[in-house]
Coordinates of N, CA and C in Angstrom, one line a residue:
M1 N -4.8 20.3 -4.9 CA -4.5 19.7 -3.6 C -4.3 20.8 -2.6
S2 N -4.8 20.7 -1.5 CA -4.7 21.7 -0.5 C -3.3 21.8 0.2
E3 N -3.0 22.9 0.7 CA -1.7 23.1 1.4 C -1.6 22.1 2.5
D4 N -2.6 21.9 3.3 CA -2.6 20.9 4.4 C -2.4 19.5 4.0
M5 N -3.0 19.1 2.9 CA -2.8 17.8 2.3 C -1.4 17.6 1.9
I6 N -0.8 18.6 1.2 CA 0.6 18.5 0.8 C 1.5 18.3 2.0
K7 N 1.2 19.1 3.0 CA 2.0 19.0 4.2 C 1.9 17.6 4.9
E8 N 0.7 17.0 4.9 CA 0.5 15.7 5.5 C 1.3 14.6 4.7
Y9 N 1.2 14.7 3.3 CA 1.9 13.8 2.5 C 3.4 13.9 2.7
M10 N 3.9 15.1 2.8 CA 5.3 15.3 3.0 C 5.8 14.8 4.3
E11 N 5.0 15.0 5.4 CA 5.4 14.5 6.7 C 5.4 13.0 6.7
A12 N 4.4 12.4 6.0 CA 4.4 10.9 6.0 C 5.6 10.4 5.2
Y13 N 5.9 11.0 4.1 CA 7.0 10.6 3.2 C 8.3 10.7 4.0
V14 N 8.5 11.8 4.7 CA 9.8 12.0 5.5 C 9.9 11.0 6.6
S15 N 8.8 10.7 7.3 CA 8.8 9.8 8.3 C 9.1 8.4 7.8
E16 N 8.5 8.0 6.7 CA 8.7 6.7 6.1 C 10.1 6.5 5.6
T17 N 10.6 7.6 5.0 CA 11.9 7.6 4.4 C 13.0 7.4 5.5
E18 N 12.8 8.1 6.6 CA 13.8 8.0 7.7 C 13.8 6.6 8.2
E19 N 12.7 6.0 8.3 CA 12.6 4.6 8.8 C 13.3 3.6 7.8
H20 N 13.1 3.8 6.5 CA 13.7 2.9 5.5 C 15.2 3.2 5.4
L21 N 15.6 4.4 5.6 CA 17.1 4.7 5.6 C 17.8 4.0 6.8
Q22 N 17.1 4.1 7.9 CA 17.7 3.5 9.1 C 17.7 1.9 8.9
N23 N 16.6 1.4 8.3 CA 16.6 0.0 8.1 C 17.7 -0.4 7.1
L24 N 17.9 0.4 6.1 CA 19.0 0.1 5.1 C 20.3 0.1 5.8
N25 N 20.6 1.1 6.7 CA 21.8 1.2 7.4 C 22.0 -0.1 8.3
D26 N 21.0 -0.4 9.0 CA 21.1 -1.6 9.9 C 21.3 -2.8 9.2
S27 N 20.6 -3.0 8.0 CA 20.8 -4.2 7.2 C 22.2 -4.3 6.6
L28 N 22.7 -3.1 6.1 CA 24.0 -3.1 5.6 C 25.1 -3.5 6.6
L29 N 24.9 -3.0 7.8 CA 25.9 -3.3 8.9 C 25.8 -4.8 9.2
E30 N 24.6 -5.3 9.2 CA 24.4 -6.8 9.5 C 25.0 -7.6 8.4
L31 N 24.8 -7.2 7.1 CA 25.4 -7.9 6.0 C 26.9 -7.8 6.0
E32 N 27.5 -6.7 6.5 CA 28.9 -6.6 6.6 C 29.5 -7.7 7.6
K33 N 28.7 -7.9 8.6 CA 29.1 -8.9 9.6 C 28.9 -10.3 9.1
N34 N 27.9 -10.5 8.3 CA 27.5 -11.9 7.8 C 27.1 -11.8 6.4
P35 N 28.1 -11.8 5.5 CA 27.8 -11.6 4.0 C 26.8 -12.6 3.4
S36 N 26.6 -13.7 4.0 CA 25.7 -14.7 3.4 C 24.3 -14.6 4.0
D37 N 24.0 -13.6 4.8 CA 22.7 -13.4 5.4 C 21.7 -12.9 4.4
T38 N 20.9 -13.9 3.8 CA 19.9 -13.5 2.8 C 18.8 -12.7 3.3
E39 N 18.4 -12.7 4.6 CA 17.4 -11.9 5.1 C 17.8 -10.4 5.0
S40 N 19.1 -10.1 5.3 CA 19.6 -8.7 5.2 C 19.5 -8.3 3.8
I41 N 19.9 -9.1 2.9 CA 19.8 -8.8 1.4 C 18.4 -8.5 1.0
N42 N 17.5 -9.3 1.5 CA 16.1 -9.1 1.1 C 15.5 -7.8 1.7
Q43 N 15.9 -7.5 3.0 CA 15.5 -6.3 3.6 C 16.0 -5.1 2.9
I44 N 17.3 -5.1 2.5 CA 17.9 -4.0 1.7 C 17.1 -3.8 0.4
F45 N 16.8 -4.9 -0.3 CA 16.0 -4.8 -1.5 C 14.6 -4.2 -1.2
R46 N 13.9 -4.6 -0.2 CA 12.6 -4.1 0.1 C 12.6 -2.6 0.4
S47 N 13.6 -2.2 1.3 CA 13.6 -0.8 1.7 C 14.0 0.1 0.5
A48 N 14.9 -0.4 -0.4 CA 15.3 0.4 -1.5 C 14.1 0.5 -2.5
H49 N 13.4 -0.6 -2.7 CA 12.2 -0.6 -3.6 C 11.2 0.4 -3.1
T50 N 10.9 0.4 -1.8 CA 9.9 1.2 -1.2 C 10.3 2.7 -1.4
L51 N 11.6 3.0 -1.1 CA 12.1 4.3 -1.3 C 12.0 4.8 -2.7
K52 N 12.3 3.9 -3.7 CA 12.1 4.2 -5.1 C 10.7 4.6 -5.4
S53 N 9.8 3.8 -5.0 CA 8.4 4.0 -5.3 C 7.8 5.2 -4.6
S54 N 8.0 5.4 -3.4 CA 7.4 6.5 -2.7 C 8.1 7.8 -3.1
S55 N 9.3 7.8 -3.5 CA 10.0 9.0 -4.0 C 9.4 9.4 -5.3
A56 N 9.2 8.4 -6.2 CA 8.6 8.6 -7.5 C 7.2 9.2 -7.4
A57 N 6.4 8.6 -6.4 CA 5.1 9.1 -6.2 C 5.0 10.6 -5.7
M58 N 6.0 11.0 -5.0 CA 6.1 12.3 -4.5 C 6.7 13.3 -5.6
G59 N 7.2 12.7 -6.7 CA 7.9 13.5 -7.7 C 9.3 13.8 -7.5
F60 N 10.0 13.1 -6.6 CA 11.4 13.2 -6.3 C 12.1 12.2 -7.2
L61 N 12.3 12.5 -8.4 CA 12.8 11.6 -9.4 C 14.3 11.3 -9.2
K62 N 15.1 12.2 -8.7 CA 16.5 11.9 -8.5 C 16.7 10.9 -7.4
I63 N 15.9 11.1 -6.3 CA 16.0 10.1 -5.2 C 15.5 8.8 -5.7
S64 N 14.4 8.8 -6.4 CA 13.8 7.5 -7.0 C 14.9 6.8 -7.9
G65 N 15.6 7.6 -8.7 CA 16.6 7.0 -9.6 C 17.8 6.4 -8.8
L66 N 18.2 7.1 -7.7 CA 19.2 6.6 -6.9 C 18.8 5.3 -6.2
A67 N 17.6 5.3 -5.7 CA 17.1 4.1 -5.0 C 17.0 2.9 -6.0
H68 N 16.6 3.2 -7.2 CA 16.6 2.2 -8.3 C 18.0 1.6 -8.6
A69 N 19.0 2.5 -8.6 CA 20.3 2.1 -8.9 C 20.9 1.2 -7.7
M70 N 20.4 1.4 -6.5 CA 20.8 0.6 -5.4 C 20.3 -0.8 -5.6

């Protein structure tokens, strides 16, 4: 794999991860306000699952394991 391709994958991973972490934060804050909000729970699950998968694909197994535990 070329250096440029690795850089592109890393940039995409970081951008996507930042978005999912923000989404997790927002959803957790919403869930704190309304504990029965199933959409927030579903959004937390989706973001954590995507973080787990994308981290594993990039070889970041500790991050993937953490997301799996969430």
